[in-house]
Amino acid sequence: MNVEAKISLGRPAVLDVARIREDFPILRQKIRGKPLVFLDSAASAQKPRAVIEAMREAMETQYANVHRGLHWMSERTTDAYEAAREAVAALINANDAHEVVFTRNITESLNLMAHSYGRGILKPGQAVLISGMEHHSNIVPWQLLRDERGIELRVVPVTDSGELDMDAFETLIADGKVGLVSMTHMSNVLGTYTPVERIVRMAHAHGAKVLFDGAQAVVHRRVDVQALGCDFYAFTGHKLYGPTGIGVLWGRRELLDAMPPFLGGGEMISSVAFERSTWADVPHKFEAGTPPILEGIGLKAAIDYVQQIGYDAIAAHETALVDHALARLGTIEGVHILGRAQDRGGVVSFALDRAHAHDVATLLDRQGIAVRAGNHCAEPLMHRFGLDSTTRASFAIYTSHDEIDFLADSLARVREFFK
Amino acid sequence: MSDSFDDLRDLYQEVILDHGRRPRHARRLESFDATAKGDNPMCGDRIEVWVKLGTDGTIADTGFQARGCAISVASADLMAETVIGRSKADTHALFEAFREMARTGQCPHCDGALADPLERLEPLAGVHEYPSRVKCATLAWHALIAALEGGKEASSE
Ligand SMILES: Cc1ncc(COP(=O)(O)O)c(C=O)c1O
């Protein structure tokens, strides 16, 4: 941590990790008497004080339901909630805040797409193209669609290096039947960044729209949906240092306009009669019921916090951590790191000879190190590499090089334990 | 950070490391009367158990194939060791007592008729301090009981 602070003096684009750690109250916790080393941020990130305070303050000073009251409290809360939409639009450079739909999490965003785009726009005989490195939330909704509507599901294979097989991509999309490409921007297991610009070009050349799962990518890299040229982009608030209970689906206005609603209820209607109801305009058409108000306010605080640090520094920090982790873990005998993509981000999954991932995680936990063990909601990818489970360390803006060194030292000792 | 793995010896006792590494009963039975699979979807552990019954209805032999952590493999192996030769009723009683031991670390029946096999299973009692790992220790038992009851699948969820 000290090292980092020193480096940062001369180079403003480098994160001052020690200072950032001050912003996360939880990092002061001790686990069984040892400092918390939280290397499970890809599952869910810790929250900076700014987020905690924003939500507390809203509850203490200006809370009411949104879009319905004519009173002071409701108007203030509505403004705060809609300001969150503006913040998301600015974060991903959307044209218009009306293109930002709030959901409960990215899983709901993807289900919304499978429902409203899949059932409303795609036709039987068309296909959806996903990849072999998807999270279950970008697999199962399309399977349900396939089984119900006869919309084919195609899968781009993953190479030994943990990258998308782009030759196969080309072949799979060539017949023009693919209506939607739905793919991860960064794998939550391999850390691989997918070639998003190329995917968009190839998809559009064959008449397909493109949806990206940005749950991991948006945490580490600046996302510009207009520069990317994609049609939809989704992410989840709690991995971006925001609260749970809020997710985002961004889509091009004309595409969202053409899609039928997802859930029905209050908020999403224009008028209701027993014969027929009419729908509100986007984004409200897709936001039935009382929305995640406090979560929206918390997400805005998280986005402000991240923007203030800046993605240049965040991305550089991620790269430095991954390089360091690969160098340190890669030289421990018996540790096998999954994937060696050229372009890779802040998660490192590995298997350890003779030790099961759960045993590894329990031993590391004893040191105060939190990692994830299991299939990471990506069973098909695990099987692709002949594994049932791996241990995964994942990094965030508050992760220090010292913590990675501590992980490496501890792993060497775990290996001794199971020798 | 000197030797902080030492306190893990209560969870990973030598018996567990040994049976986890070299299980004695990890094999499919050639002929069997009952079988079931166990699945822990939370962590991806899987097990398949086979049981051969004697003419008197006791468990004549049992074997398993497991993919899982040291605790789940060791538990399956110690289970096989302790149930061979036992009646179904005894096996049920042993399961109940073991489950309580894994969950609470307590063993109120350890003085009773099943004292010997429970003593053999005692090294697994350490899991009670790791709630997310209790299921690892009980998965094999759930599969065994499902097999004895004529079921096909068990889950330790
Ligand atoms: C790549 C990716 N997609 C989707 C998800 C699902 O996120 P959530 O559970 O917030 O919907 C995750 C995280 O678990 C993820 O890593």
mmCIF file of N, CA and C and ligand atoms in Angstrom, chain A residues 42 105-107 135 137 184 186 188 213 215-216 236 238-239, ligand 1:
data_model
loop_
_atom_site.group_PDB
_atom_site.id
_atom_site.type_symbol
_atom_site.label_atom_id
_atom_site.label_comp_id
_atom_site.label_asym_id
_atom_site.label_seq_id
_atom_site.Cartn_x
_atom_site.Cartn_y
_atom_site.Cartn_z
ATOM 1 N N ALA A 42 -15.680 -9.412 -7.684
ATOM 2 C CA ALA A 42 -16.419 -9.739 -8.900
ATOM 3 C C ALA A 42 -17.787 -10.329 -8.559
ATOM 4 N N ASN A 105 -31.513 -6.168 -11.219
ATOM 5 C CA ASN A 105 -30.116 -6.588 -11.384
ATOM 6 C C ASN A 105 -29.935 -6.928 -12.858
ATOM 7 N N ILE A 106 -28.741 -7.305 -13.251
ATOM 8 C CA ILE A 106 -28.538 -7.590 -14.675
ATOM 9 C C ILE A 106 -29.296 -8.847 -15.086
ATOM 10 N N THR A 107 -29.484 -9.753 -14.156
ATOM 11 C CA THR A 107 -30.258 -10.951 -14.472
ATOM 12 C C THR A 107 -31.655 -10.553 -14.954
ATOM 13 N N HIS A 135 -22.199 -16.131 -18.208
ATOM 14 C CA HIS A 135 -22.782 -16.362 -16.888
ATOM 15 C C HIS A 135 -24.154 -17.025 -17.109
ATOM 16 N N SER A 137 -26.898 -16.313 -16.209
ATOM 17 C CA SER A 137 -27.972 -15.343 -16.461
ATOM 18 C C SER A 137 -28.040 -14.928 -17.928
ATOM 19 N N THR A 184 -21.015 -11.601 -23.335
ATOM 20 C CA THR A 184 -20.358 -10.908 -22.242
ATOM 21 C C THR A 184 -19.283 -9.964 -22.776
ATOM 22 N N MET A 186 -16.914 -8.978 -20.539
ATOM 23 C CA MET A 186 -15.752 -9.506 -19.812
ATOM 24 C C MET A 186 -16.191 -10.730 -19.020
ATOM 25 N N ASN A 188 -16.515 -13.382 -16.207
ATOM 26 C CA ASN A 188 -16.368 -13.333 -14.753
ATOM 27 C C ASN A 188 -15.517 -14.483 -14.230
ATOM 28 N N ASP A 213 -23.346 -8.034 -22.009
ATOM 29 C CA ASP A 213 -23.397 -8.192 -20.558
ATOM 30 C C ASP A 213 -22.154 -7.496 -20.008
ATOM 31 N N ALA A 215 -21.633 -6.616 -16.836
ATOM 32 C CA ALA A 215 -21.604 -6.710 -15.366
ATOM 33 C C ALA A 215 -20.186 -6.534 -14.821
ATOM 34 N N GLN A 216 -19.201 -7.163 -15.479
ATOM 35 C CA GLN A 216 -17.814 -7.061 -15.000
ATOM 36 C C GLN A 216 -17.081 -5.899 -15.665
ATOM 37 N N THR A 236 -25.020 -4.333 -13.618
ATOM 38 C CA THR A 236 -25.668 -4.547 -12.330
ATOM 39 C C THR A 236 -25.002 -3.634 -11.296
ATOM 40 N N HIS A 238 -24.566 -3.544 -7.968
ATOM 41 C CA HIS A 238 -23.793 -3.926 -6.767
ATOM 42 C C HIS A 238 -22.345 -4.289 -7.060
ATOM 43 N N LYS A 239 -22.034 -4.568 -8.308
ATOM 44 C CA LYS A 239 -20.623 -4.839 -8.627
ATOM 45 C C LYS A 239 -19.863 -3.544 -8.888
HETATM 46 C C1 LIG C 1 -20.745 -11.526 -16.242
HETATM 47 C C2 LIG C 1 -21.904 -11.559 -15.279
HETATM 48 N N1 LIG C 1 -23.159 -11.503 -15.736
HETATM 49 C C3 LIG C 1 -24.211 -11.529 -14.928
HETATM 50 C C4 LIG C 1 -24.080 -11.590 -13.563
HETATM 51 C C5 LIG C 1 -25.322 -11.596 -12.705
HETATM 52 O O1 LIG C 1 -25.417 -10.483 -11.890
HETATM 53 P P1 LIG C 1 -26.691 -10.286 -10.947
HETATM 54 O O2 LIG C 1 -26.715 -11.470 -10.039
HETATM 55 O O3 LIG C 1 -26.445 -9.013 -10.231
HETATM 56 O O4 LIG C 1 -27.898 -10.241 -11.812
HETATM 57 C C6 LIG C 1 -22.796 -11.660 -13.031
HETATM 58 C C7 LIG C 1 -22.551 -11.745 -11.568
HETATM 59 O O5 LIG C 1 -22.862 -12.602 -10.841
HETATM 60 C C8 LIG C 1 -21.689 -11.641 -13.902
HETATM 61 O O6 LIG C 1 -20.441 -11.723 -13.434
#
